Structures are given as structure tokens and as C-alpha cells.
Coordinates of C-alpha atoms in Angstrom, one line a residue:
M857 CA 6.8 31.2 -15.6
S858 CA 3.7 33.2 -14.8
I859 CA 0.9 31.5 -12.9
D860 CA -1.6 33.1 -15.2
K861 CA -0.9 30.2 -17.5
F862 CA -2.4 27.9 -14.9
G863 CA -5.6 30.0 -14.5
Y864 CA -4.6 31.9 -11.3
Q865 CA -3.9 35.5 -10.5
Q866 CA -0.7 36.5 -8.8
Q867 CA -1.9 37.9 -5.5
L868 CA 0.9 36.9 -3.1
R869 CA 3.9 39.3 -3.0
R870 CA 7.1 37.8 -4.5
E871 CA 9.1 38.8 -1.5
L872 CA 11.3 35.8 -0.9
R873 CA 14.8 35.4 -2.4
I874 CA 17.0 32.3 -2.2
R875 CA 18.6 33.4 1.1
D876 CA 15.1 33.9 2.7
L877 CA 13.9 30.6 1.4
V878 CA 17.0 28.8 2.7
A879 CA 16.5 30.4 6.1
Y880 CA 12.8 29.4 5.9
G881 CA 13.7 25.8 5.1
L882 CA 16.3 25.7 7.9
V883 CA 13.9 27.2 10.4
F884 CA 11.1 24.8 9.4
M885 CA 13.4 21.8 9.7
V886 CA 14.8 23.3 12.9
V887 CA 18.6 23.1 12.8
I888 CA 18.4 21.7 16.4
A889 CA 15.5 19.4 15.7
P890 CA 17.3 16.3 17.0
F891 CA 17.4 17.8 20.5
G892 CA 13.7 17.0 20.9
I893 CA 13.5 13.5 19.4
F894 CA 17.1 12.3 20.1
G895 CA 16.2 9.5 22.5
G896 CA 13.5 8.0 20.3
V897 CA 15.8 7.9 17.2
F898 CA 18.7 6.6 19.3
Q899 CA 16.7 3.7 20.6
A900 CA 15.1 2.8 17.3
S901 CA 18.4 2.8 15.4
G902 CA 20.2 0.8 18.1
G903 CA 22.5 3.7 18.9
M904 CA 23.5 4.3 15.2
I905 CA 21.7 7.6 15.2
A906 CA 24.2 9.4 12.9
L907 CA 23.7 6.7 10.3
A908 CA 20.0 7.0 10.5
Y909 CA 20.2 10.7 9.8
V910 CA 22.6 10.1 6.9
V911 CA 20.2 7.6 5.3
G912 CA 17.3 10.1 5.9
A913 CA 19.2 12.9 4.2
A914 CA 19.8 10.6 1.1
A915 CA 16.1 9.8 0.9
M916 CA 15.3 13.5 1.1
I917 CA 17.9 14.5 -1.5
L918 CA 16.2 12.1 -3.9
T919 CA 12.8 13.6 -3.0
A920 CA 14.2 17.1 -3.5
S921 CA 15.2 16.2 -7.0
S922 CA 11.6 15.2 -7.8
Y923 CA 10.4 18.4 -6.2
G924 CA 12.7 20.3 -8.5
V925 CA 11.3 18.7 -11.6
M926 CA 7.7 19.3 -10.6
V927 CA 8.0 22.8 -9.3
Q928 CA 9.6 23.8 -12.6
K929 CA 6.7 22.5 -14.5
Y930 CA 4.0 23.7 -12.1
P931 CA 5.3 26.8 -10.1
V932 CA 2.1 27.4 -8.1
A933 CA 1.2 27.1 -4.4
G934 CA -0.1 23.6 -3.5
S935 CA 3.0 21.5 -3.8
V936 CA 2.4 17.7 -4.2
Y937 CA -1.4 18.3 -4.3
G938 CA -1.1 20.4 -7.4
Y939 CA 1.6 18.2 -9.0
A940 CA -0.5 15.0 -8.7
G941 CA -3.7 16.8 -9.9
R942 CA -2.0 18.0 -13.0
A943 CA 0.4 15.2 -13.8
I944 CA -2.0 12.3 -13.1
D945 CA -5.6 13.4 -12.5
P946 CA -7.5 16.0 -10.3
A947 CA -8.9 13.1 -8.3
A948 CA -5.4 11.8 -7.6
G949 CA -4.5 15.4 -6.6
F950 CA -7.4 15.5 -4.1
L951 CA -6.3 12.2 -2.4
T952 CA -2.7 13.4 -2.4
G953 CA -3.8 16.8 -0.9
W954 CA -5.8 14.9 1.7
A955 CA -2.8 12.8 2.6
I956 CA -0.5 15.8 2.9
L957 CA -3.1 17.6 4.9
L958 CA -2.5 15.0 7.6
D959 CA 1.1 16.1 7.6
Y960 CA 0.7 19.9 7.5
V961 CA -2.4 20.3 9.7
C962 CA -0.8 18.1 12.4
I963 CA 2.6 19.8 12.3
P964 CA 1.6 23.1 14.0
L965 CA -0.2 21.4 16.8
L966 CA 2.6 18.8 17.2
L967 CA 5.1 21.6 17.5
S968 CA 2.9 23.4 20.1
L969 CA 2.6 20.1 22.1
V970 CA 6.4 19.4 22.1
A971 CA 7.2 23.0 23.1
G972 CA 4.5 23.1 25.7
A973 CA 5.8 19.9 27.3
A974 CA 9.4 21.3 27.3
M975 CA 8.3 24.6 28.8
N976 CA 6.2 22.7 31.4
S977 CA 9.4 20.9 32.5
I978 CA 11.1 24.3 33.1
V979 CA 8.1 26.2 34.4
G980 CA 6.0 23.5 36.1
S981 CA 3.4 25.9 37.4
V982 CA 2.1 26.6 33.8
P983 CA 0.3 23.5 32.4
V984 CA 1.0 22.1 28.9
W985 CA -2.4 23.2 27.6
A986 CA -1.7 26.8 28.5
W987 CA 1.6 26.8 26.7
V988 CA -0.2 25.4 23.6
V989 CA -2.6 28.4 23.7
I990 CA 0.3 30.8 24.0
F991 CA 2.3 29.4 21.2
V992 CA -0.6 29.1 18.8
L993 CA -1.8 32.7 19.4
A994 CA 1.7 34.2 19.1
N995 CA 2.3 32.5 15.8
T996 CA -1.1 33.4 14.4
V997 CA -0.7 37.1 15.2
T998 CA 2.8 37.1 13.6
N999 CA 1.6 35.4 10.4
V1000 CA -1.5 37.5 9.9
L1001 CA 0.8 40.6 10.0
G1002 CA 2.3 39.4 6.7
I1003 CA 5.1 37.5 5.1
K1004 CA 7.6 40.4 5.7
T1005 CA 7.2 40.0 9.5
T1006 CA 7.6 36.2 9.2
K1007 CA 10.8 36.6 7.0
L1008 CA 12.4 38.9 9.6
L1009 CA 11.7 36.6 12.6
N1010 CA 13.0 33.6 10.6
W1011 CA 16.4 35.2 10.5
I1012 CA 16.4 36.1 14.2
F1013 CA 15.4 32.6 15.3
L1014 CA 17.8 30.9 12.8
A1015 CA 20.7 32.9 14.2
A1016 CA 19.8 32.1 17.8
E1017 CA 19.5 28.3 17.0
L1018 CA 22.9 28.3 15.3
V1019 CA 24.6 30.0 18.2
I1020 CA 23.2 27.5 20.7
L1021 CA 24.2 24.6 18.4
I1022 CA 27.8 25.9 18.1
I1023 CA 27.9 26.2 22.0
F1024 CA 26.8 22.6 22.4
L1025 CA 29.2 21.3 19.7
G1026 CA 32.1 23.3 21.2
Y1027 CA 31.5 22.0 24.8
G1028 CA 30.7 18.5 23.5
L1029 CA 33.9 18.1 21.5
K1030 CA 36.0 19.4 24.3
A1031 CA 34.3 17.0 26.7
L1032 CA 35.1 14.1 24.4
A1033 CA 38.7 15.2 24.1
D1034 CA 38.9 15.3 27.9
G1035 CA 37.8 11.7 28.1
K1036 CA 34.2 12.2 29.1
G1037 CA 31.4 9.9 27.7
Q1038 CA 32.5 7.1 25.4
G1039 CA 35.3 9.1 23.8
F1040 CA 35.7 9.6 20.1
S1041 CA 34.2 6.7 18.2
L1042 CA 32.4 5.9 14.9
D1043 CA 29.8 3.6 16.6
P1044 CA 27.0 6.2 16.0
F1045 CA 27.6 5.6 12.3
Y1046 CA 28.1 1.9 12.3
N1047 CA 28.1 -0.9 14.9
G1048 CA 28.9 -4.2 13.3
T1049 CA 27.5 -6.3 16.2
S1050 CA 23.9 -4.9 15.9
F1051 CA 23.6 -3.4 12.4
T1052 CA 20.6 -4.4 10.3
W1053 CA 18.8 -2.4 7.6
S1054 CA 15.4 -2.8 9.3
L1055 CA 16.9 -1.3 12.5
I1056 CA 18.3 1.7 10.6
L1057 CA 15.1 2.2 8.7
G1058 CA 13.2 2.1 11.9
G1059 CA 15.3 4.9 13.2
V1060 CA 14.9 6.8 9.9
S1061 CA 11.1 6.5 10.3
I1062 CA 11.3 8.6 13.4
G1063 CA 14.3 10.8 12.5
M1064 CA 12.6 11.8 9.2
L1065 CA 10.5 14.2 11.2
S1066 CA 13.5 16.4 11.5
Y1067 CA 13.8 16.8 7.7
L1068 CA 10.1 17.6 7.1
G1069 CA 10.0 21.2 6.1
F1070 CA 12.2 21.5 3.1
D1071 CA 9.2 20.3 1.0
A1072 CA 7.2 23.3 2.3
L1073 CA 9.3 25.5 0.1
G1074 CA 7.2 24.2 -2.8
L1075 CA 4.2 25.8 -1.2
L1076 CA 5.9 29.2 -1.4
A1077 CA 6.3 29.1 -5.2
E1078 CA 4.0 32.2 -5.5
D1079 CA 6.0 34.0 -2.8
A1080 CA 9.4 33.4 -4.4
A1081 CA 11.1 36.3 -6.2
D1082 CA 12.4 34.1 -9.0
G1083 CA 9.8 31.3 -8.9
A1084 CA 10.7 27.7 -9.6
R1085 CA 14.4 28.2 -10.1
T1086 CA 14.8 29.8 -6.6
I1087 CA 12.6 27.2 -4.9
R1088 CA 14.7 24.3 -6.4
R1089 CA 18.0 25.7 -5.4
A1090 CA 16.8 26.6 -1.9
M1091 CA 15.6 23.0 -1.4
Y1092 CA 19.0 21.5 -2.2
V1093 CA 21.0 24.1 -0.2
S1094 CA 18.8 23.9 2.9
L1095 CA 18.8 20.1 2.9
L1096 CA 22.6 19.8 2.6
V1097 CA 23.3 22.3 5.3
V1098 CA 20.8 20.9 7.8
A1099 CA 21.9 17.3 7.1
A1100 CA 25.5 18.2 8.0
L1101 CA 24.3 19.9 11.2
F1102 CA 22.0 17.0 12.2
V1103 CA 24.8 14.4 11.7
A1104 CA 27.3 16.5 13.7
Q1105 CA 25.1 17.1 16.7
T1106 CA 23.7 13.5 16.9
W1107 CA 27.2 12.0 16.6
V1108 CA 28.6 14.2 19.5
A1109 CA 25.5 13.7 21.7
A1110 CA 25.5 9.9 21.1
L1111 CA 29.0 9.7 22.4
L1112 CA 28.0 11.6 25.6
V1113 CA 24.9 9.7 26.5
P1114 CA 25.3 8.6 30.2
D1115 CA 23.9 5.1 29.7
P1116 CA 23.7 4.1 26.0
A1117 CA 22.7 0.5 26.7
G1118 CA 19.9 1.6 29.0
L1119 CA 18.6 4.2 26.5
I1120 CA 18.4 1.5 23.8
A1121 CA 16.7 -1.0 26.2
N1122 CA 14.3 1.3 28.0
G1123 CA 13.8 4.2 25.7
D1124 CA 13.5 7.9 26.6
A1125 CA 10.1 8.3 28.4
T1126 CA 10.9 11.8 29.7
G1127 CA 12.3 13.1 26.4
S1128 CA 15.5 14.3 28.2
A1129 CA 18.2 12.1 26.6
F1130 CA 19.8 15.0 24.6
Y1131 CA 19.7 17.4 27.6
D1132 CA 21.3 14.7 29.7
A1133 CA 24.1 14.4 27.1
A1134 CA 24.5 18.2 27.1
E1135 CA 24.8 18.2 30.9
V1136 CA 27.6 15.7 30.6
A1137 CA 29.3 18.1 28.1
G1138 CA 28.9 21.4 30.0
G1139 CA 27.0 21.0 33.1
H1140 CA 23.4 21.7 34.3
W1141 CA 23.3 25.1 32.6
L1142 CA 23.9 23.6 29.2
G1143 CA 21.3 21.0 29.7
T1144 CA 18.8 23.7 30.6
L1145 CA 19.8 25.9 27.7
T1146 CA 19.3 23.1 25.2
A1147 CA 15.9 22.3 26.7
L1148 CA 14.8 25.9 26.5
A1149 CA 16.1 26.2 22.9
T1150 CA 14.1 23.2 21.9
A1151 CA 10.9 24.8 23.3
L1152 CA 11.4 28.1 21.6
A1153 CA 12.6 26.6 18.3
W1154 CA 9.7 24.1 18.0
G1155 CA 7.0 26.3 19.6
I1156 CA 7.7 29.6 17.9
A1157 CA 10.3 29.4 15.0
N1158 CA 9.2 26.1 13.5
N1159 CA 5.5 26.6 14.4
M1160 CA 5.5 30.0 12.7
V1161 CA 6.7 28.8 9.3
A1162 CA 4.6 25.6 9.6
Q1163 CA 1.5 27.7 9.9
V1164 CA 2.5 29.7 6.8
A1165 CA 2.9 26.5 4.8
T1166 CA -0.3 24.9 6.0
S1167 CA -2.3 28.1 5.1
R1168 CA -0.9 28.0 1.5
L1169 CA -2.0 24.4 1.1
L1170 CA -5.5 25.2 2.3
M1171 CA -5.6 28.3 0.1
A1172 CA -4.5 26.3 -3.0
M1173 CA -7.1 23.5 -2.5
S1174 CA -9.8 26.0 -1.6
R1175 CA -9.4 28.1 -4.8
D1176 CA -9.7 24.9 -6.8
G1177 CA -13.1 24.2 -5.1
Q1178 CA -11.8 21.2 -3.2
L1179 CA -12.2 22.8 0.2
P1180 CA -14.6 25.5 1.5
K1181 CA -14.2 28.7 -0.6
F1182 CA -13.7 31.1 2.3
L1183 CA -10.2 29.5 2.9
S1184 CA -9.0 31.0 -0.4
R1185 CA -9.6 34.7 0.6
V1186 CA -6.4 36.8 0.6
S1187 CA -6.0 40.0 2.6
L1188 CA -5.6 43.0 0.3
T1189 CA -3.5 45.0 2.8
R1190 CA -1.2 42.2 4.0
S1191 CA -1.2 39.8 1.0
V1192 CA -1.7 36.7 3.1
P1193 CA -4.5 34.1 3.2
T1194 CA -5.9 35.3 6.4
N1195 CA -8.8 32.8 6.7
A1196 CA -6.6 29.8 6.0
I1197 CA -4.2 31.0 8.7
L1198 CA -7.0 31.4 11.2
A1199 CA -8.4 28.0 10.3
T1200 CA -5.0 26.4 10.9
A1201 CA -4.8 28.1 14.3
A1202 CA -8.3 27.0 15.2
V1203 CA -7.5 23.3 14.4
S1204 CA -4.2 23.6 16.4
L1205 CA -6.0 25.0 19.4
V1206 CA -8.9 22.5 19.5
I1207 CA -7.0 19.3 18.8
G1208 CA -3.9 20.6 20.6
L1209 CA -5.9 21.2 23.8
W1210 CA -7.3 17.7 23.5
M1211 CA -4.0 16.0 22.9
A1212 CA -2.4 17.9 25.8
T1213 CA -4.6 15.8 28.1
R1214 CA -3.4 12.5 26.6
D1215 CA -0.2 10.7 27.6
D1216 CA 0.4 9.5 24.0
G1217 CA -0.5 12.9 22.4
I1218 CA 2.9 13.7 21.0
T1219 CA 3.5 10.1 19.9
L1220 CA 0.2 10.0 18.0
M1221 CA 0.8 13.4 16.3
S1222 CA 4.3 12.4 15.3
A1223 CA 3.0 9.2 13.7
L1224 CA 0.4 11.1 11.8
V1225 CA 2.8 13.7 10.5
N1226 CA 5.4 11.2 9.3
F1227 CA 2.8 8.9 7.6
G1228 CA 1.2 11.8 5.7
A1229 CA 4.5 13.2 4.5
M1230 CA 5.9 9.8 3.4
I1231 CA 2.8 9.0 1.4
A1232 CA 2.9 12.4 -0.3
F1233 CA 6.5 12.0 -1.1
V1234 CA 5.9 8.6 -2.8
V1235 CA 3.2 10.1 -4.9
L1236 CA 5.6 13.0 -5.8
H1237 CA 8.1 10.5 -7.3
V1238 CA 5.3 8.7 -9.2
C1239 CA 4.2 12.1 -10.6
V1240 CA 7.7 12.7 -12.1
I1241 CA 7.7 9.3 -13.9
W1242 CA 4.1 9.7 -15.0
E1243 CA 4.7 13.2 -16.4
W1244 CA 7.8 11.9 -18.2
V1245 CA 5.8 9.1 -19.9
K1246 CA 2.8 11.3 -20.6
N1247 CA 5.0 13.9 -22.4
G1248 CA 6.7 11.5 -24.7
R1249 CA 9.7 10.7 -22.5
Q1250 CA 11.2 14.2 -22.8
G1251 CA 14.2 14.7 -20.5
G1252 CA 16.9 12.5 -19.0
V1253 CA 16.1 9.0 -17.8
L1254 CA 18.2 9.4 -14.7
R1255 CA 16.4 12.4 -13.2
N1256 CA 12.9 11.5 -14.5
V1257 CA 12.9 7.7 -13.9
V1258 CA 15.8 6.3 -12.0
V1259 CA 16.0 8.9 -9.2
P1260 CA 12.2 9.0 -8.5
A1261 CA 11.9 5.2 -8.6
V1262 CA 14.8 4.7 -6.1
G1263 CA 13.3 7.5 -4.0
A1264 CA 9.9 5.9 -3.9
L1265 CA 11.3 2.5 -3.0
V1266 CA 13.4 3.9 -0.1
L1267 CA 10.3 5.7 1.3
I1268 CA 8.1 2.7 1.0
A1269 CA 10.8 0.8 3.0
V1270 CA 10.7 3.5 5.6
I1271 CA 6.9 3.4 5.8
W1272 CA 7.0 -0.4 6.1
N1273 CA 9.5 -0.3 9.0
G1274 CA 7.6 2.5 10.8
S1275 CA 5.3 2.3 13.7
L1276 CA 2.0 0.3 13.5
L1277 CA 0.2 3.3 15.0
A1278 CA 1.3 5.5 12.1
Q1279 CA 0.2 2.8 9.5
T1280 CA -3.2 2.3 11.2
V1281 CA -4.2 5.9 11.8
G1282 CA -2.8 6.9 8.4
L1283 CA -4.8 4.3 6.5
I1284 CA -8.0 5.4 8.4
W1285 CA -7.3 9.0 7.3
L1286 CA -6.8 8.0 3.7
G1287 CA -10.0 5.9 3.9
V1288 CA -12.0 9.0 5.0
G1289 CA -10.5 10.9 2.1
A1290 CA -11.5 8.2 -0.3
V1291 CA -15.1 8.2 1.0
I1292 CA -15.2 12.0 0.5
L1293 CA -13.9 11.6 -3.1
V1294 CA -16.6 9.0 -3.8
V1295 CA -19.3 11.4 -2.5
L1296 CA -17.9 14.2 -4.7
L1297 CA -17.9 12.0 -7.8
A1298 CA -21.4 10.6 -7.0
T1299 CA -22.9 14.1 -6.7
G1300 CA -21.3 15.4 -9.9
R1301 CA -18.6 17.5 -8.2
K1302 CA -15.5 15.7 -9.6
P1303 CA -12.4 17.5 -8.5
S1304 CA -11.0 19.7 -11.2
L1305 CA -8.1 22.1 -11.9
P1306 CA -7.8 25.0 -14.4
E1307 CA -6.7 23.8 -17.8
V1308 CA -3.1 24.5 -18.9
P1309 CA -3.1 25.7 -22.5
G1310 CA -0.6 24.6 -25.1
D1311 CA 2.1 26.9 -26.3
D1312 CA 0.0 28.0 -29.3
E1313 CA -3.2 28.4 -27.3
P1314 CA -4.3 31.5 -25.3
A1315 CA -4.1 31.3 -21.6
T1316 CA -7.3 30.7 -19.6
T1317 CA -8.8 33.6 -17.8
P1318 CA -7.0 33.8 -14.4
K1319 CA -8.9 32.3 -11.6
A1320 CA -9.5 35.0 -9.0
V1321 CA -9.0 34.4 -5.4
E1322 CA -11.4 36.1 -3.0
N1323 CA -10.0 39.1 -1.2
V1324 CA -10.8 40.4 2.2

């Protein structure tokens, strides 16, 4: 489906095929993402970390189904922001876009913070804030060069992450076979003495951070070679692959943790729980290798694609007049939203440098990212049901009502069992967005989107995006 129907000009090159999009999704989710947050999820889930990741995968599969429905109807950049604005109302789209901005704007700076902390533990002479600057600048230069450069580096980083994961799993399984750790057990999947759903959902509320990224594929609808069909398939494939890898690595690591009871009771203040398990499996060199891999994967690979996704969301909201117009300008020579990329980098630098001085910086950013994403996903499910009712109940009940309803309920349960910090700061952010919306309405600047004509109506004149 051409985006001309929605009042836009096709200005981004359709370079990405399904294999590129799957790689993009895997890099964004980071196939070794549990390395960095293993201790927190292990503690929150009472040691049943593999089960937490299985439940998280189920929730995301339901969400991917709703993404598939909406991206087929509205194959334009903007993702949930655009879906809510067209399925429900442009004002609802603005608030949803505001909520998901909390997720996307915070992700690049969160990744830089985590990577900076990891590198500081290896090279202590370089402070965290300096690593933040290095990671932000490196990714900005790469993305300004164009989507082709990003695509090539995606494949390189994905290959490296997979190699390191295979090394860990190989040494980990051999160590368990040799009698190290707790030996082979299904306790990371289910422990009858401590299991409760609130415990598991608490673990999911943290572990869900690992899955964030598959949804960013919806923001690349105008970069995909075959549009909506390619995006939908890539979402399912990348989710299924990464879920299998997450469950495998967390199961093995959970059985190699030196002091499981102590980790559950005291938490992982240094963030080294996974690296400690890797050291049990293969020695100090494997612990260091997994720590370095975490820094590079979060700081460069994931950060790079996160910045791409954030810039597309800013571009989409800008060209609809809901953010400053300069953010919608696209480079004629490189076919990328240059100003949106630079704005994302500026926010990451300013807030990242501030958060680098705080002891709770990573915790605060993680809470914001998860809250914004979960709220946006709930709205996505509502959009599918709303669209189905609005269009005269066309389409199957299972995919258009049952799946989104169950998906929304699961996510609401995850939000409810999440951290108080996430709920508090997230609600404040949504309150600010509501105030801005009221101001827009009071001053006669109600959010709007280009009209979509019926099948027998001529398409609207494509809405041009400014070029630089």
C-alpha cells in the first residue's frame, strides 16, 4: 500500500528486506540483553527467571499480533502514535505518541548509561560520563551517514553477539555436566515452594526491557522493501528467535549463580550476577568477555538502532504538526531524518550526562522506558478492537478482539506489579502530555492527521516533508 493514500510522500529509501528487519529487531532487542539485567530479573522472579522470560515472550507475541493488524492498515512511520491517531482520534494519537516518547527518547540514553557503567568497570580510569559521550557521538555519526551504513553494522554486531552467546552456552552446559553450580534443574522455570503469579509478573516487569525493540520495526514501515507484509513477518520471526535465546541463556546462568539465595535476598547492586555465573562456567576470561560484550552490544549495536527508531517517531509526529517542524526534515543525499537524529543525540547527551552523576540513574531510566512501552502497547491493543468495531466488525473475532483483549489484560497486570517509581514518574509524564494537549485544544491547534480517502475517492495531495 502506497503511503500517498495517507497524505505523505515516500522519501525514505525502501532498502530493508525481511532478513535486514529481523537482524534489526534482534540487534535492537540485543540477543544477549539478559547479561545486563540478569540479577534484577532473577531477584524479582524469585529465581524463576526462565519462566519470567517465557511469560514476557507470550505477552509480546500477543502484542506482535496487534502490531500486524495495524501496520497492515496503516503502513506509515510512527507506529502506535499513528495507529491511535487514525483508529481512535488524533488527540488520542498525540497522548499515545507522548507516552511512547518516554520509551524511545529514554532508550538511547539508558543504553549509553548501562554501557558506560560496564566499560567503567573494565577501564576504571575513564569515567561513566565520558563513555556516554563516546557512545552517543559514535552512533550519531553512523546514523547520519544513512540507513545502508546502519544495515551493514547491524549484521556485524549481530554475528558477534551470537558467537559470544554460543561460547557462553557451550561452556555453561559443559560446566553443569561436570557438576558445577546447581546441576541440571527446572527450578528456573518453576519452583513450587515460592511460585506466585505476582512474583513472576514482577520479574516480567523488569525482564520486558529485553524484548523492547521488536515494536520499533513498525517505525520502519517506510524503509521496508515490501511494506506492511515484511514488517509483520519480521516481528514474529525476531520475537520467536530472541525468546528462545533469552530462555536458554537465563536457564543456564541461573543454574550457575554462585549464591542463588543471596542474590534473591540481597539483589545485584554491582550488576555483575551474570558475569559471576559466566566465571563459574569458564573462568575469569569468560566473565570479562561477557561484560565487554554487554557494553558494546548495549552501547553501540542497540544504541544505534534505538536512535534510528526514535528519529522516525520524531519525524512522524513533526510532519503532522505535533512537534516542531524542523524535526521532519529529511536529508536529500542520505535519505535520513537528520534533524531528528541530532535532536535524539542532544537529549541523550544532556540527560545522560546528568544521570551519570546519579546513583539511581539506570534504575530511573529503566523504569521510564518500561512504563512508556507498556502504556503504548495497551493502547495498541485497544486500537485493534476499536478499529474492528468502527469498520463494522470486519475480520475474525479471535485476532481482532480476543487476542488484543488478552494482551491488554496481561500488560495491565505487568504494569500493576511493576515498580512504584515507574508508575509515579510515568503518570507525571502522561500528566504533562495531557496539559500540553489541553493547551493545544484551547488555542485552536487540535492535533490532526491527513484524511484517508475511501476506495472511490481521490487520494489527498501528499504531505511533503521538508528536505535539507
